[in-house]
Amino acid sequence: DTEVTQTPKHLVMGMTNKKSLKCEQHMGHRAMYWYKQKAKKPPELMFVYSYEKLSINESVPSRFSPECPNSSLLNLHLHALQPEDSALYLCASSQAQFSGNTIYFGEGSWLTVV
Amino acid sequence: SQQGEEDPQALSIQEGENATMNCSYKTSINNLQWYRQNSGRGLVHLILIRSNEREKHSGRLRVTLDTSKKSSSLLITASRAADTASYFCATDHYGQNFVFGPGTRLSVLP
Protein backbone atom coordinates (compact mmCIF):
# COMPACT_ATOMS: atom_id res chain seq x y z
CA ASP A 1 0.00 0.00 0.00
CA THR A 2 1.24 3.43 -0.94
CA GLU A 3 1.70 6.02 1.77
CA VAL A 4 1.38 8.84 -0.71
CA THR A 5 -2.26 9.75 -1.21
CA GLN A 6 -3.51 11.55 -4.30
CA THR A 7 -6.92 13.03 -4.98
CA PRO A 8 -8.92 12.94 -7.10
CA LYS A 9 -8.26 9.62 -8.80
CA HIS A 10 -9.98 10.79 -11.97
CA LEU A 11 -10.61 14.31 -13.24
CA VAL A 12 -12.27 15.50 -16.41
CA MET A 13 -11.99 19.20 -17.13
CA GLY A 14 -12.67 21.59 -19.93
CA MET A 15 -9.99 23.76 -21.43
CA THR A 16 -11.29 26.84 -19.62
CA ASN A 17 -11.63 25.23 -16.20
CA LYS A 18 -9.47 25.68 -13.13
CA LYS A 19 -8.89 22.59 -11.03
CA SER A 20 -6.32 21.22 -8.60
CA LEU A 21 -4.67 17.90 -7.91
CA LYS A 22 -3.76 17.17 -4.32
CA CYS A 23 -1.11 15.00 -2.74
CA GLU A 24 -0.37 14.14 0.88
CA GLN A 25 2.32 12.12 2.63
CA HIS A 26 2.93 11.50 6.32
CA MET A 27 6.32 9.81 6.13
CA GLY A 28 8.21 12.93 7.16
CA HIS A 29 9.75 13.22 3.71
CA ARG A 30 11.19 16.61 2.80
CA ALA A 31 11.23 16.19 -1.00
CA MET A 32 8.04 15.97 -3.03
CA TYR A 33 7.64 15.53 -6.75
CA TRP A 34 5.13 15.84 -9.56
CA TYR A 35 5.54 13.55 -12.55
CA LYS A 36 3.51 13.35 -15.76
CA GLN A 37 3.09 10.01 -17.49
CA LYS A 38 1.60 9.36 -20.92
CA ALA A 39 0.46 5.92 -22.00
CA LYS A 40 3.28 3.40 -22.48
CA LYS A 41 5.89 6.01 -21.54
CA PRO A 42 8.01 6.45 -18.41
CA PRO A 43 7.18 9.14 -15.86
CA GLU A 44 8.58 12.56 -16.72
CA LEU A 45 9.62 14.89 -13.92
CA MET A 46 7.71 18.16 -13.76
CA PHE A 47 8.49 19.78 -10.40
CA VAL A 48 10.48 19.07 -7.27
CA TYR A 49 9.96 20.69 -3.88
CA SER A 50 12.73 20.39 -1.35
CA TYR A 51 12.00 21.57 2.19
CA GLU A 52 8.86 23.25 0.86
CA LYS A 53 10.78 25.32 -1.66
CA LEU A 54 10.50 24.83 -5.40
CA SER A 55 13.77 23.22 -6.39
CA ILE A 56 13.21 22.14 -9.95
CA ASN A 57 10.82 23.21 -12.67
CA GLU A 58 11.47 21.17 -15.77
CA SER A 59 10.34 23.85 -18.20
CA VAL A 60 6.71 23.07 -17.54
CA PRO A 61 4.14 25.43 -19.14
CA SER A 62 2.70 28.03 -16.78
CA ARG A 63 -0.75 26.50 -17.09
CA PHE A 64 0.59 24.06 -14.46
CA SER A 65 1.24 25.77 -11.14
CA PRO A 66 2.63 23.79 -8.18
CA GLU A 67 2.18 24.71 -4.54
CA CYS A 68 3.58 23.22 -1.36
CA PRO A 69 1.53 24.56 1.59
CA ASN A 70 3.49 22.52 4.15
CA SER A 71 5.87 19.61 4.37
CA SER A 72 3.07 17.05 3.99
CA LEU A 73 1.03 18.57 1.19
CA LEU A 74 1.63 19.21 -2.48
CA ASN A 75 -0.85 20.67 -4.92
CA LEU A 76 -0.84 21.06 -8.67
CA HIS A 77 -3.11 23.84 -9.91
CA LEU A 78 -4.40 23.45 -13.45
CA HIS A 79 -5.71 26.23 -15.66
CA ALA A 80 -6.41 26.53 -19.37
CA LEU A 81 -5.07 23.08 -20.14
CA GLN A 82 -4.88 21.55 -23.59
CA PRO A 83 -6.12 18.11 -24.67
CA GLU A 84 -2.50 16.96 -24.97
CA ASP A 85 -2.14 17.52 -21.23
CA SER A 86 -4.36 14.49 -20.65
CA ALA A 87 -2.20 12.01 -18.76
CA LEU A 88 -1.59 10.26 -15.46
CA TYR A 89 -0.15 12.70 -12.93
CA LEU A 90 1.93 11.08 -10.24
CA CYS A 91 2.95 12.56 -6.95
CA ALA A 92 5.95 11.14 -5.13
CA SER A 93 8.10 11.81 -2.11
CA SER A 94 11.50 10.88 -0.72
CA GLN A 95 13.43 11.59 2.46
CA ALA A 96 15.43 14.27 0.70
CA GLN A 97 16.34 15.33 -2.79
CA PHE A 98 19.55 14.07 -4.39
CA SER A 99 20.09 11.67 -1.53
CA GLY A 100 19.79 8.44 -3.48
CA ASN A 101 16.78 7.46 -1.39
CA THR A 102 13.78 5.53 -2.58
CA ILE A 103 11.05 7.60 -4.16
CA TYR A 104 7.56 6.57 -3.08
CA PHE A 105 4.73 7.13 -5.52
CA GLY A 106 1.04 7.69 -5.12
CA GLU A 107 -1.53 5.90 -7.26
CA GLY A 108 -1.85 8.90 -9.53
CA SER A 109 -4.59 11.14 -10.81
CA TRP A 110 -5.96 10.45 -14.27
CA LEU A 111 -6.58 13.75 -16.01
CA THR A 112 -8.68 14.09 -19.15
CA VAL A 113 -8.90 17.49 -20.82
CA VAL A 114 -11.86 17.89 -23.15
CA SER B 1 20.67 11.72 -22.48
CA GLN B 2 21.39 9.97 -19.19
CA GLN B 3 18.17 8.03 -19.46
CA GLY B 4 18.41 4.33 -18.80
CA GLU B 5 17.36 2.06 -21.62
CA GLU B 6 15.47 -1.12 -20.88
CA ASP B 7 15.68 -4.17 -23.03
CA PRO B 8 13.48 -5.79 -24.20
CA GLN B 9 10.64 -3.30 -24.64
CA ALA B 10 8.10 -6.11 -24.29
CA LEU B 11 8.36 -9.67 -23.02
CA SER B 12 5.81 -12.50 -22.94
CA ILE B 13 6.45 -15.64 -20.95
CA GLN B 14 4.53 -18.55 -19.49
CA GLU B 15 3.74 -18.77 -15.81
CA GLY B 16 6.57 -20.48 -13.95
CA GLU B 17 9.28 -19.28 -16.34
CA ASN B 18 11.94 -16.76 -15.41
CA ALA B 19 11.89 -13.22 -16.81
CA THR B 20 15.00 -11.16 -17.35
CA MET B 21 15.00 -7.45 -18.11
CA ASN B 22 18.04 -5.32 -18.76
CA CYS B 23 18.80 -1.67 -18.21
CA SER B 24 21.72 0.24 -19.68
CA TYR B 25 22.81 3.78 -18.94
CA LYS B 26 25.43 6.20 -20.21
CA THR B 27 27.00 8.10 -17.31
CA SER B 28 28.16 7.16 -13.81
CA ILE B 29 25.46 6.51 -11.27
CA ASN B 30 25.10 6.75 -7.52
CA ASN B 31 22.51 4.01 -7.46
CA LEU B 32 19.91 2.32 -9.62
CA GLN B 33 16.38 1.39 -8.71
CA TRP B 34 13.78 -0.87 -10.24
CA TYR B 35 10.08 -0.08 -10.11
CA ARG B 36 6.96 -1.99 -11.12
CA GLN B 37 3.80 -0.39 -12.46
CA ASN B 38 0.58 -2.28 -12.87
CA SER B 39 -1.64 -0.94 -15.60
CA GLY B 40 -3.00 2.47 -14.69
CA ARG B 41 -1.53 2.43 -11.19
CA GLY B 42 1.31 4.14 -9.40
CA LEU B 43 4.89 2.89 -9.36
CA VAL B 44 5.96 0.43 -6.69
CA HIS B 45 9.58 0.35 -5.59
CA LEU B 46 11.20 -3.07 -5.94
CA ILE B 47 14.92 -2.84 -5.26
CA LEU B 48 17.64 -0.21 -4.88
CA ILE B 49 21.20 -1.23 -5.71
CA ARG B 50 24.09 1.10 -4.97
CA SER B 51 27.05 1.63 -7.26
CA ASN B 52 29.36 -0.35 -4.97
CA GLU B 53 27.05 -3.38 -4.94
CA ARG B 54 26.98 -6.12 -7.55
CA GLU B 55 23.91 -8.14 -6.67
CA LYS B 56 20.82 -7.91 -4.47
CA HIS B 57 17.94 -10.24 -3.81
CA SER B 58 14.41 -9.70 -2.64
CA GLY B 59 12.13 -12.69 -2.65
CA ARG B 60 11.84 -13.88 -6.26
CA LEU B 61 13.72 -10.82 -7.53
CA ARG B 62 17.41 -10.69 -8.27
CA VAL B 63 19.12 -7.52 -9.45
CA THR B 64 22.67 -7.30 -10.72
CA LEU B 65 24.72 -4.23 -11.48
CA ASP B 66 27.80 -4.08 -13.69
CA THR B 67 29.19 -0.56 -13.51
CA SER B 68 31.97 -1.36 -15.98
CA LYS B 69 29.33 -2.16 -18.60
CA LYS B 70 26.92 0.47 -17.28
CA SER B 71 24.14 -2.06 -17.11
CA SER B 72 21.78 -3.75 -14.68
CA SER B 73 19.47 -6.70 -14.95
CA LEU B 74 16.29 -7.67 -13.12
CA LEU B 75 15.48 -11.36 -12.89
CA ILE B 76 12.05 -12.53 -11.76
CA THR B 77 12.06 -16.23 -11.01
CA ALA B 78 9.05 -18.57 -11.15
CA SER B 79 6.88 -15.84 -12.64
CA ARG B 80 3.19 -15.53 -11.86
CA ALA B 81 0.31 -13.91 -13.72
CA ALA B 82 0.34 -11.21 -11.04
CA ASP B 83 3.83 -10.20 -12.20
CA THR B 84 2.29 -8.83 -15.40
CA ALA B 85 3.24 -5.16 -15.34
CA SER B 86 5.66 -2.59 -16.72
CA TYR B 87 9.08 -2.54 -15.13
CA PHE B 88 11.21 0.60 -15.08
CA CYS B 89 14.78 1.19 -14.07
CA ALA B 90 15.59 4.58 -12.62
CA THR B 91 19.15 5.84 -12.49
CA ASP B 92 20.43 8.29 -9.92
CA HIS B 93 23.23 10.41 -11.34
CA TYR B 94 25.17 12.31 -8.72
CA GLY B 95 23.46 15.55 -7.80
CA GLN B 96 20.62 15.03 -10.22
CA ASN B 97 17.14 13.64 -9.98
CA PHE B 98 16.25 10.09 -10.92
CA VAL B 99 15.82 9.42 -14.62
CA PHE B 100 13.47 6.65 -15.68
CA GLY B 101 14.13 4.36 -18.61
CA PRO B 102 11.41 3.61 -21.18
CA GLY B 103 10.37 0.41 -19.40
CA THR B 104 9.78 -3.24 -20.21
CA ARG B 105 6.19 -4.49 -20.52
CA LEU B 106 6.04 -7.98 -19.09
CA SER B 107 3.13 -10.31 -19.81
CA VAL B 108 2.96 -13.56 -17.87
CA LEU B 109 0.53 -15.95 -19.49
CA PRO B 110 -1.31 -18.52 -17.37
PDB file of C-alpha atoms in Angstrom:
ATOM      1  CA  ASP A   1       0.000   0.000   0.000  1.00  0.00           C
ATOM      2  CA  THR A   2       1.236   3.434  -0.935  1.00  0.00           C
ATOM      3  CA  GLU A   3       1.702   6.024   1.774  1.00  0.00           C
ATOM      4  CA  VAL A   4       1.382   8.844  -0.709  1.00  0.00           C
ATOM      5  CA  THR A   5      -2.256   9.746  -1.205  1.00  0.00           C
ATOM      6  CA  GLN A   6      -3.510  11.545  -4.300  1.00  0.00           C
ATOM      7  CA  THR A   7      -6.916  13.034  -4.976  1.00  0.00           C
ATOM      8  CA  PRO A   8      -8.918  12.937  -7.102  1.00  0.00           C
ATOM      9  CA  LYS A   9      -8.259   9.616  -8.801  1.00  0.00           C
ATOM     10  CA  HIS A  10      -9.982  10.792 -11.966  1.00  0.00           C
ATOM     11  CA  LEU A  11     -10.608  14.312 -13.238  1.00  0.00           C
ATOM     12  CA  VAL A  12     -12.270  15.504 -16.413  1.00  0.00           C
ATOM     13  CA  MET A  13     -11.987  19.196 -17.128  1.00  0.00           C
ATOM     14  CA  GLY A  14     -12.675  21.591 -19.935  1.00  0.00           C
ATOM     15  CA  MET A  15      -9.986  23.756 -21.433  1.00  0.00           C
ATOM     16  CA  THR A  16     -11.294  26.842 -19.625  1.00  0.00           C
ATOM     17  CA  ASN A  17     -11.633  25.226 -16.197  1.00  0.00           C
ATOM     18  CA  LYS A  18      -9.471  25.679 -13.126  1.00  0.00           C
ATOM     19  CA  LYS A  19      -8.895  22.587 -11.029  1.00  0.00           C
ATOM     20  CA  SER A  20      -6.324  21.223  -8.602  1.00  0.00           C
ATOM     21  CA  LEU A  21      -4.670  17.905  -7.913  1.00  0.00           C
ATOM     22  CA  LYS A  22      -3.760  17.169  -4.317  1.00  0.00           C
ATOM     23  CA  CYS A  23      -1.108  14.996  -2.739  1.00  0.00           C
ATOM     24  CA  GLU A  24      -0.367  14.144   0.884  1.00  0.00           C
ATOM     25  CA  GLN A  25       2.319  12.123   2.627  1.00  0.00           C
ATOM     26  CA  HIS A  26       2.933  11.496   6.316  1.00  0.00           C
ATOM     27  CA  MET A  27       6.321   9.810   6.127  1.00  0.00           C
ATOM     28  CA  GLY A  28       8.215  12.933   7.164  1.00  0.00           C
ATOM     29  CA  HIS A  29       9.755  13.217   3.714  1.00  0.00           C
ATOM     30  CA  ARG A  30      11.186  16.615   2.796  1.00  0.00           C
ATOM     31  CA  ALA A  31      11.229  16.190  -0.997  1.00  0.00           C
ATOM     32  CA  MET A  32       8.045  15.966  -3.030  1.00  0.00           C
ATOM     33  CA  TYR A  33       7.643  15.527  -6.748  1.00  0.00           C
ATOM     34  CA  TRP A  34       5.134  15.836  -9.558  1.00  0.00           C
ATOM     35  CA  TYR A  35       5.537  13.548 -12.555  1.00  0.00           C
ATOM     36  CA  LYS A  36       3.514  13.350 -15.757  1.00  0.00           C
ATOM     37  CA  GLN A  37       3.089  10.014 -17.493  1.00  0.00           C
ATOM     38  CA  LYS A  38       1.599   9.362 -20.917  1.00  0.00           C
ATOM     39  CA  ALA A  39       0.457   5.920 -22.002  1.00  0.00           C
ATOM     40  CA  LYS A  40       3.280   3.404 -22.485  1.00  0.00           C
ATOM     41  CA  LYS A  41       5.887   6.008 -21.538  1.00  0.00           C
ATOM     42  CA  PRO A  42       8.011   6.446 -18.407  1.00  0.00           C
ATOM     43  CA  PRO A  43       7.184   9.141 -15.859  1.00  0.00           C
ATOM     44  CA  GLU A  44       8.576  12.559 -16.720  1.00  0.00           C
ATOM     45  CA  LEU A  45       9.618  14.886 -13.924  1.00  0.00           C
ATOM     46  CA  MET A  46       7.713  18.162 -13.759  1.00  0.00           C
ATOM     47  CA  PHE A  47       8.488  19.783 -10.400  1.00  0.00           C
ATOM     48  CA  VAL A  48      10.485  19.072  -7.265  1.00  0.00           C
ATOM     49  CA  TYR A  49       9.964  20.688  -3.879  1.00  0.00           C
ATOM     50  CA  SER A  50      12.728  20.386  -1.351  1.00  0.00           C
ATOM     51  CA  TYR A  51      12.000  21.566   2.195  1.00  0.00           C
ATOM     52  CA  GLU A  52       8.856  23.248   0.858  1.00  0.00           C
ATOM     53  CA  LYS A  53      10.777  25.323  -1.662  1.00  0.00           C
ATOM     54  CA  LEU A  54      10.502  24.826  -5.397  1.00  0.00           C
ATOM     55  CA  SER A  55      13.766  23.220  -6.389  1.00  0.00           C
ATOM     56  CA  ILE A  56      13.206  22.137  -9.953  1.00  0.00           C
ATOM     57  CA  ASN A  57      10.823  23.215 -12.670  1.00  0.00           C
ATOM     58  CA  GLU A  58      11.467  21.169 -15.770  1.00  0.00           C
ATOM     59  CA  SER A  59      10.339  23.849 -18.202  1.00  0.00           C
ATOM     60  CA  VAL A  60       6.706  23.066 -17.539  1.00  0.00           C
ATOM     61  CA  PRO A  61       4.143  25.429 -19.137  1.00  0.00           C
ATOM     62  CA  SER A  62       2.703  28.029 -16.783  1.00  0.00           C
ATOM     63  CA  ARG A  63      -0.754  26.495 -17.087  1.00  0.00           C
ATOM     64  CA  PHE A  64       0.591  24.063 -14.456  1.00  0.00           C
ATOM     65  CA  SER A  65       1.242  25.767 -11.138  1.00  0.00           C
ATOM     66  CA  PRO A  66       2.631  23.792  -8.181  1.00  0.00           C
ATOM     67  CA  GLU A  67       2.176  24.709  -4.544  1.00  0.00           C
ATOM     68  CA  CYS A  68       3.584  23.224  -1.358  1.00  0.00           C
ATOM     69  CA  PRO A  69       1.525  24.557   1.588  1.00  0.00           C
ATOM     70  CA  ASN A  70       3.487  22.524   4.145  1.00  0.00           C
ATOM     71  CA  SER A  71       5.872  19.605   4.374  1.00  0.00           C
ATOM     72  CA  SER A  72       3.073  17.048   3.985  1.00  0.00           C
ATOM     73  CA  LEU A  73       1.034  18.568   1.194  1.00  0.00           C
ATOM     74  CA  LEU A  74       1.631  19.208  -2.476  1.00  0.00           C
ATOM     75  CA  ASN A  75      -0.851  20.668  -4.924  1.00  0.00           C
ATOM     76  CA  LEU A  76      -0.838  21.060  -8.671  1.00  0.00           C
ATOM     77  CA  HIS A  77      -3.114  23.837  -9.914  1.00  0.00           C
ATOM     78  CA  LEU A  78      -4.396  23.450 -13.449  1.00  0.00           C
ATOM     79  CA  HIS A  79      -5.711  26.226 -15.664  1.00  0.00           C
ATOM     80  CA  ALA A  80      -6.415  26.527 -19.375  1.00  0.00           C
ATOM     81  CA  LEU A  81      -5.073  23.082 -20.144  1.00  0.00           C
ATOM     82  CA  GLN A  82      -4.881  21.547 -23.586  1.00  0.00           C
ATOM     83  CA  PRO A  83      -6.117  18.107 -24.666  1.00  0.00           C
ATOM     84  CA  GLU A  84      -2.498  16.957 -24.972  1.00  0.00           C
ATOM     85  CA  ASP A  85      -2.141  17.515 -21.228  1.00  0.00           C
ATOM     86  CA  SER A  86      -4.358  14.492 -20.645  1.00  0.00           C
ATOM     87  CA  ALA A  87      -2.203  12.010 -18.760  1.00  0.00           C
ATOM     88  CA  LEU A  88      -1.595  10.257 -15.457  1.00  0.00           C
ATOM     89  CA  TYR A  89      -0.151  12.698 -12.930  1.00  0.00           C
ATOM     90  CA  LEU A  90       1.926  11.079 -10.238  1.00  0.00           C
ATOM     91  CA  CYS A  91       2.949  12.565  -6.946  1.00  0.00           C
ATOM     92  CA  ALA A  92       5.946  11.144  -5.129  1.00  0.00           C
ATOM     93  CA  SER A  93       8.100  11.808  -2.105  1.00  0.00           C
ATOM     94  CA  SER A  94      11.499  10.882  -0.722  1.00  0.00           C
ATOM     95  CA  GLN A  95      13.430  11.588   2.459  1.00  0.00           C
ATOM     96  CA  ALA A  96      15.433  14.265   0.702  1.00  0.00           C
ATOM     97  CA  GLN A  97      16.335  15.327  -2.793  1.00  0.00           C
ATOM     98  CA  PHE A  98      19.547  14.071  -4.391  1.00  0.00           C
ATOM     99  CA  SER A  99      20.093  11.665  -1.529  1.00  0.00           C
ATOM    100  CA  GLY A 100      19.788   8.441  -3.480  1.00  0.00           C
ATOM    101  CA  ASN A 101      16.779   7.457  -1.394  1.00  0.00           C
ATOM    102  CA  THR A 102      13.781   5.531  -2.581  1.00  0.00           C
ATOM    103  CA  ILE A 103      11.047   7.599  -4.155  1.00  0.00           C
ATOM    104  CA  TYR A 104       7.560   6.573  -3.078  1.00  0.00           C
ATOM    105  CA  PHE A 105       4.731   7.129  -5.519  1.00  0.00           C
ATOM    106  CA  GLY A 106       1.038   7.693  -5.123  1.00  0.00           C
ATOM    107  CA  GLU A 107      -1.530   5.902  -7.261  1.00  0.00           C
ATOM    108  CA  GLY A 108      -1.848   8.896  -9.532  1.00  0.00           C
ATOM    109  CA  SER A 109      -4.594  11.143 -10.813  1.00  0.00           C
ATOM    110  CA  TRP A 110      -5.965  10.450 -14.268  1.00  0.00           C
ATOM    111  CA  LEU A 111      -6.584  13.746 -16.008  1.00  0.00           C
ATOM    112  CA  THR A 112      -8.675  14.091 -19.146  1.00  0.00           C
ATOM    113  CA  VAL A 113      -8.904  17.491 -20.820  1.00  0.00           C
ATOM    114  CA  VAL A 114     -11.863  17.895 -23.146  1.00  0.00           C
TER     115      VAL A 114
ATOM    116  CA  SER B   1      20.665  11.722 -22.478  1.00  0.00           C
ATOM    117  CA  GLN B   2      21.388   9.968 -19.195  1.00  0.00           C
ATOM    118  CA  GLN B   3      18.169   8.032 -19.464  1.00  0.00           C
ATOM    119  CA  GLY B   4      18.414   4.331 -18.799  1.00  0.00           C
ATOM    120  CA  GLU B   5      17.357   2.062 -21.624  1.00  0.00           C
ATOM    121  CA  GLU B   6      15.467  -1.120 -20.877  1.00  0.00           C
ATOM    122  CA  ASP B   7      15.677  -4.171 -23.033  1.00  0.00           C
ATOM    123  CA  PRO B   8      13.479  -5.789 -24.202  1.00  0.00           C
ATOM    124  CA  GLN B   9      10.643  -3.305 -24.635  1.00  0.00           C
ATOM    125  CA  ALA B  10       8.102  -6.106 -24.290  1.00  0.00           C
ATOM    126  CA  LEU B  11       8.363  -9.667 -23.018  1.00  0.00           C
ATOM    127  CA  SER B  12       5.812 -12.496 -22.940  1.00  0.00           C
ATOM    128  CA  ILE B  13       6.448 -15.639 -20.953  1.00  0.00           C
ATOM    129  CA  GLN B  14       4.527 -18.548 -19.488  1.00  0.00           C
ATOM    130  CA  GLU B  15       3.741 -18.768 -15.809  1.00  0.00           C
ATOM    131  CA  GLY B  16       6.567 -20.485 -13.948  1.00  0.00           C
ATOM    132  CA  GLU B  17       9.277 -19.280 -16.336  1.00  0.00           C
ATOM    133  CA  ASN B  18      11.937 -16.759 -15.415  1.00  0.00           C
ATOM    134  CA  ALA B  19      11.885 -13.223 -16.812  1.00  0.00           C
ATOM    135  CA  THR B  20      14.997 -11.159 -17.347  1.00  0.00           C
ATOM    136  CA  MET B  21      14.999  -7.449 -18.113  1.00  0.00           C
ATOM    137  CA  ASN B  22      18.042  -5.317 -18.757  1.00  0.00           C
ATOM    138  CA  CYS B  23      18.797  -1.665 -18.205  1.00  0.00           C
ATOM    139  CA  SER B  24      21.723   0.241 -19.676  1.00  0.00           C
ATOM    140  CA  TYR B  25      22.809   3.784 -18.940  1.00  0.00           C
ATOM    141  CA  LYS B  26      25.426   6.203 -20.211  1.00  0.00           C
ATOM    142  CA  THR B  27      26.998   8.097 -17.307  1.00  0.00           C
ATOM    143  CA  SER B  28      28.162   7.155 -13.815  1.00  0.00           C
ATOM    144  CA  ILE B  29      25.460   6.512 -11.269  1.00  0.00           C
ATOM    145  CA  ASN B  30      25.098   6.746  -7.516  1.00  0.00           C
ATOM    146  CA  ASN B  31      22.512   4.012  -7.463  1.00  0.00           C
ATOM    147  CA  LEU B  32      19.910   2.323  -9.620  1.00  0.00           C
ATOM    148  CA  GLN B  33      16.380   1.388  -8.707  1.00  0.00           C
ATOM    149  CA  TRP B  34      13.777  -0.872 -10.238  1.00  0.00           C
ATOM    150  CA  TYR B  35      10.078  -0.083 -10.105  1.00  0.00           C
ATOM    151  CA  ARG B  36       6.960  -1.993 -11.123  1.00  0.00           C
ATOM    152  CA  GLN B  37       3.800  -0.393 -12.461  1.00  0.00           C
ATOM    153  CA  ASN B  38       0.581  -2.279 -12.866  1.00  0.00           C
ATOM    154  CA  SER B  39      -1.645  -0.944 -15.604  1.00  0.00           C
ATOM    155  CA  GLY B  40      -3.000   2.471 -14.691  1.00  0.00           C
ATOM    156  CA  ARG B  41      -1.528   2.426 -11.189  1.00  0.00           C
ATOM    157  CA  GLY B  42       1.314   4.139  -9.396  1.00  0.00           C
ATOM    158  CA  LEU B  43       4.888   2.885  -9.360  1.00  0.00           C
ATOM    159  CA  VAL B  44       5.961   0.431  -6.690  1.00  0.00           C
ATOM    160  CA  HIS B  45       9.575   0.355  -5.588  1.00  0.00           C
ATOM    161  CA  LEU B  46      11.201  -3.073  -5.941  1.00  0.00           C
ATOM    162  CA  ILE B  47      14.923  -2.837  -5.256  1.00  0.00           C
ATOM    163  CA  LEU B  48      17.643  -0.205  -4.881  1.00  0.00           C
ATOM    164  CA  ILE B  49      21.201  -1.227  -5.709  1.00  0.00           C
ATOM    165  CA  ARG B  50      24.092   1.099  -4.975  1.00  0.00           C
ATOM    166  CA  SER B  51      27.051   1.626  -7.265  1.00  0.00           C
ATOM    167  CA  ASN B  52      29.361  -0.355  -4.968  1.00  0.00           C
ATOM    168  CA  GLU B  53      27.053  -3.379  -4.939  1.00  0.00           C
ATOM    169  CA  ARG B  54      26.979  -6.123  -7.546  1.00  0.00           C
ATOM    170  CA  GLU B  55      23.906  -8.140  -6.672  1.00  0.00           C
ATOM    171  CA  LYS B  56      20.825  -7.909  -4.475  1.00  0.00           C
ATOM    172  CA  HIS B  57      17.945 -10.240  -3.811  1.00  0.00           C
ATOM    173  CA  SER B  58      14.414  -9.697  -2.636  1.00  0.00           C
ATOM    174  CA  GLY B  59      12.127 -12.695  -2.647  1.00  0.00           C
ATOM    175  CA  ARG B  60      11.844 -13.876  -6.258  1.00  0.00           C
ATOM    176  CA  LEU B  61      13.720 -10.824  -7.528  1.00  0.00           C
ATOM    177  CA  ARG B  62      17.414 -10.693  -8.271  1.00  0.00           C
ATOM    178  CA  VAL B  63      19.120  -7.524  -9.450  1.00  0.00           C
ATOM    179  CA  THR B  64      22.668  -7.304 -10.716  1.00  0.00           C
ATOM    180  CA  LEU B  65      24.724  -4.226 -11.482  1.00  0.00           C
ATOM    181  CA  ASP B  66      27.804  -4.077 -13.688  1.00  0.00           C
ATOM    182  CA  THR B  67      29.193  -0.560 -13.505  1.00  0.00           C
ATOM    183  CA  SER B  68      31.968  -1.364 -15.976  1.00  0.00           C
ATOM    184  CA  LYS B  69      29.333  -2.155 -18.599  1.00  0.00           C
ATOM    185  CA  LYS B  70      26.920   0.471 -17.279  1.00  0.00           C
ATOM    186  CA  SER B  71      24.136  -2.064 -17.109  1.00  0.00           C
ATOM    187  CA  SER B  72      21.779  -3.753 -14.684  1.00  0.00           C
ATOM    188  CA  SER B  73      19.466  -6.701 -14.946  1.00  0.00           C
ATOM    189  CA  LEU B  74      16.294  -7.669 -13.119  1.00  0.00           C
ATOM    190  CA  LEU B  75      15.482 -11.358 -12.893  1.00  0.00           C
ATOM    191  CA  ILE B  76      12.055 -12.528 -11.757  1.00  0.00           C
ATOM    192  CA  THR B  77      12.063 -16.232 -11.010  1.00  0.00           C
ATOM    193  CA  ALA B  78       9.052 -18.566 -11.150  1.00  0.00           C
ATOM    194  CA  SER B  79       6.879 -15.835 -12.638  1.00  0.00           C
ATOM    195  CA  ARG B  80       3.185 -15.531 -11.856  1.00  0.00           C
ATOM    196  CA  ALA B  81       0.309 -13.914 -13.719  1.00  0.00           C
ATOM    197  CA  ALA B  82       0.344 -11.206 -11.035  1.00  0.00           C
ATOM    198  CA  ASP B  83       3.834 -10.202 -12.202  1.00  0.00           C
ATOM    199  CA  THR B  84       2.291  -8.834 -15.401  1.00  0.00           C
ATOM    200  CA  ALA B  85       3.239  -5.162 -15.342  1.00  0.00           C
ATOM    201  CA  SER B  86       5.655  -2.593 -16.717  1.00  0.00           C
ATOM    202  CA  TYR B  87       9.084  -2.536 -15.130  1.00  0.00           C
ATOM    203  CA  PHE B  88      11.210   0.601 -15.083  1.00  0.00           C
ATOM    204  CA  CYS B  89      14.775   1.187 -14.067  1.00  0.00           C
ATOM    205  CA  ALA B  90      15.589   4.582 -12.622  1.00  0.00           C
ATOM    206  CA  THR B  91      19.147   5.837 -12.490  1.00  0.00           C
ATOM    207  CA  ASP B  92      20.429   8.295  -9.917  1.00  0.00           C
ATOM    208  CA  HIS B  93      23.227  10.407 -11.342  1.00  0.00           C
ATOM    209  CA  TYR B  94      25.166  12.306  -8.716  1.00  0.00           C
ATOM    210  CA  GLY B  95      23.457  15.552  -7.802  1.00  0.00           C
ATOM    211  CA  GLN B  96      20.618  15.027 -10.216  1.00  0.00           C
ATOM    212  CA  ASN B  97      17.136  13.637  -9.983  1.00  0.00           C
ATOM    213  CA  PHE B  98      16.254  10.094 -10.921  1.00  0.00           C
ATOM    214  CA  VAL B  99      15.821   9.424 -14.619  1.00  0.00           C
ATOM    215  CA  PHE B 100      13.473   6.650 -15.684  1.00  0.00           C
ATOM    216  CA  GLY B 101      14.130   4.364 -18.614  1.00  0.00           C
ATOM    217  CA  PRO B 102      11.405   3.614 -21.179  1.00  0.00           C
ATOM    218  CA  GLY B 103      10.374   0.408 -19.398  1.00  0.00           C
ATOM    219  CA  THR B 104       9.777  -3.239 -20.211  1.00  0.00           C
ATOM    220  CA  ARG B 105       6.195  -4.488 -20.519  1.00  0.00           C
ATOM    221  CA  LEU B 106       6.040  -7.983 -19.087  1.00  0.00           C
ATOM    222  CA  SER B 107       3.126 -10.308 -19.813  1.00  0.00           C
ATOM    223  CA  VAL B 108       2.957 -13.558 -17.870  1.00  0.00           C
ATOM    224  CA  LEU B 109       0.531 -15.948 -19.486  1.00  0.00           C
ATOM    225  CA  PRO B 110      -1.315 -18.521 -17.366  1.00  0.00           C
TER     226      PRO B 110
END
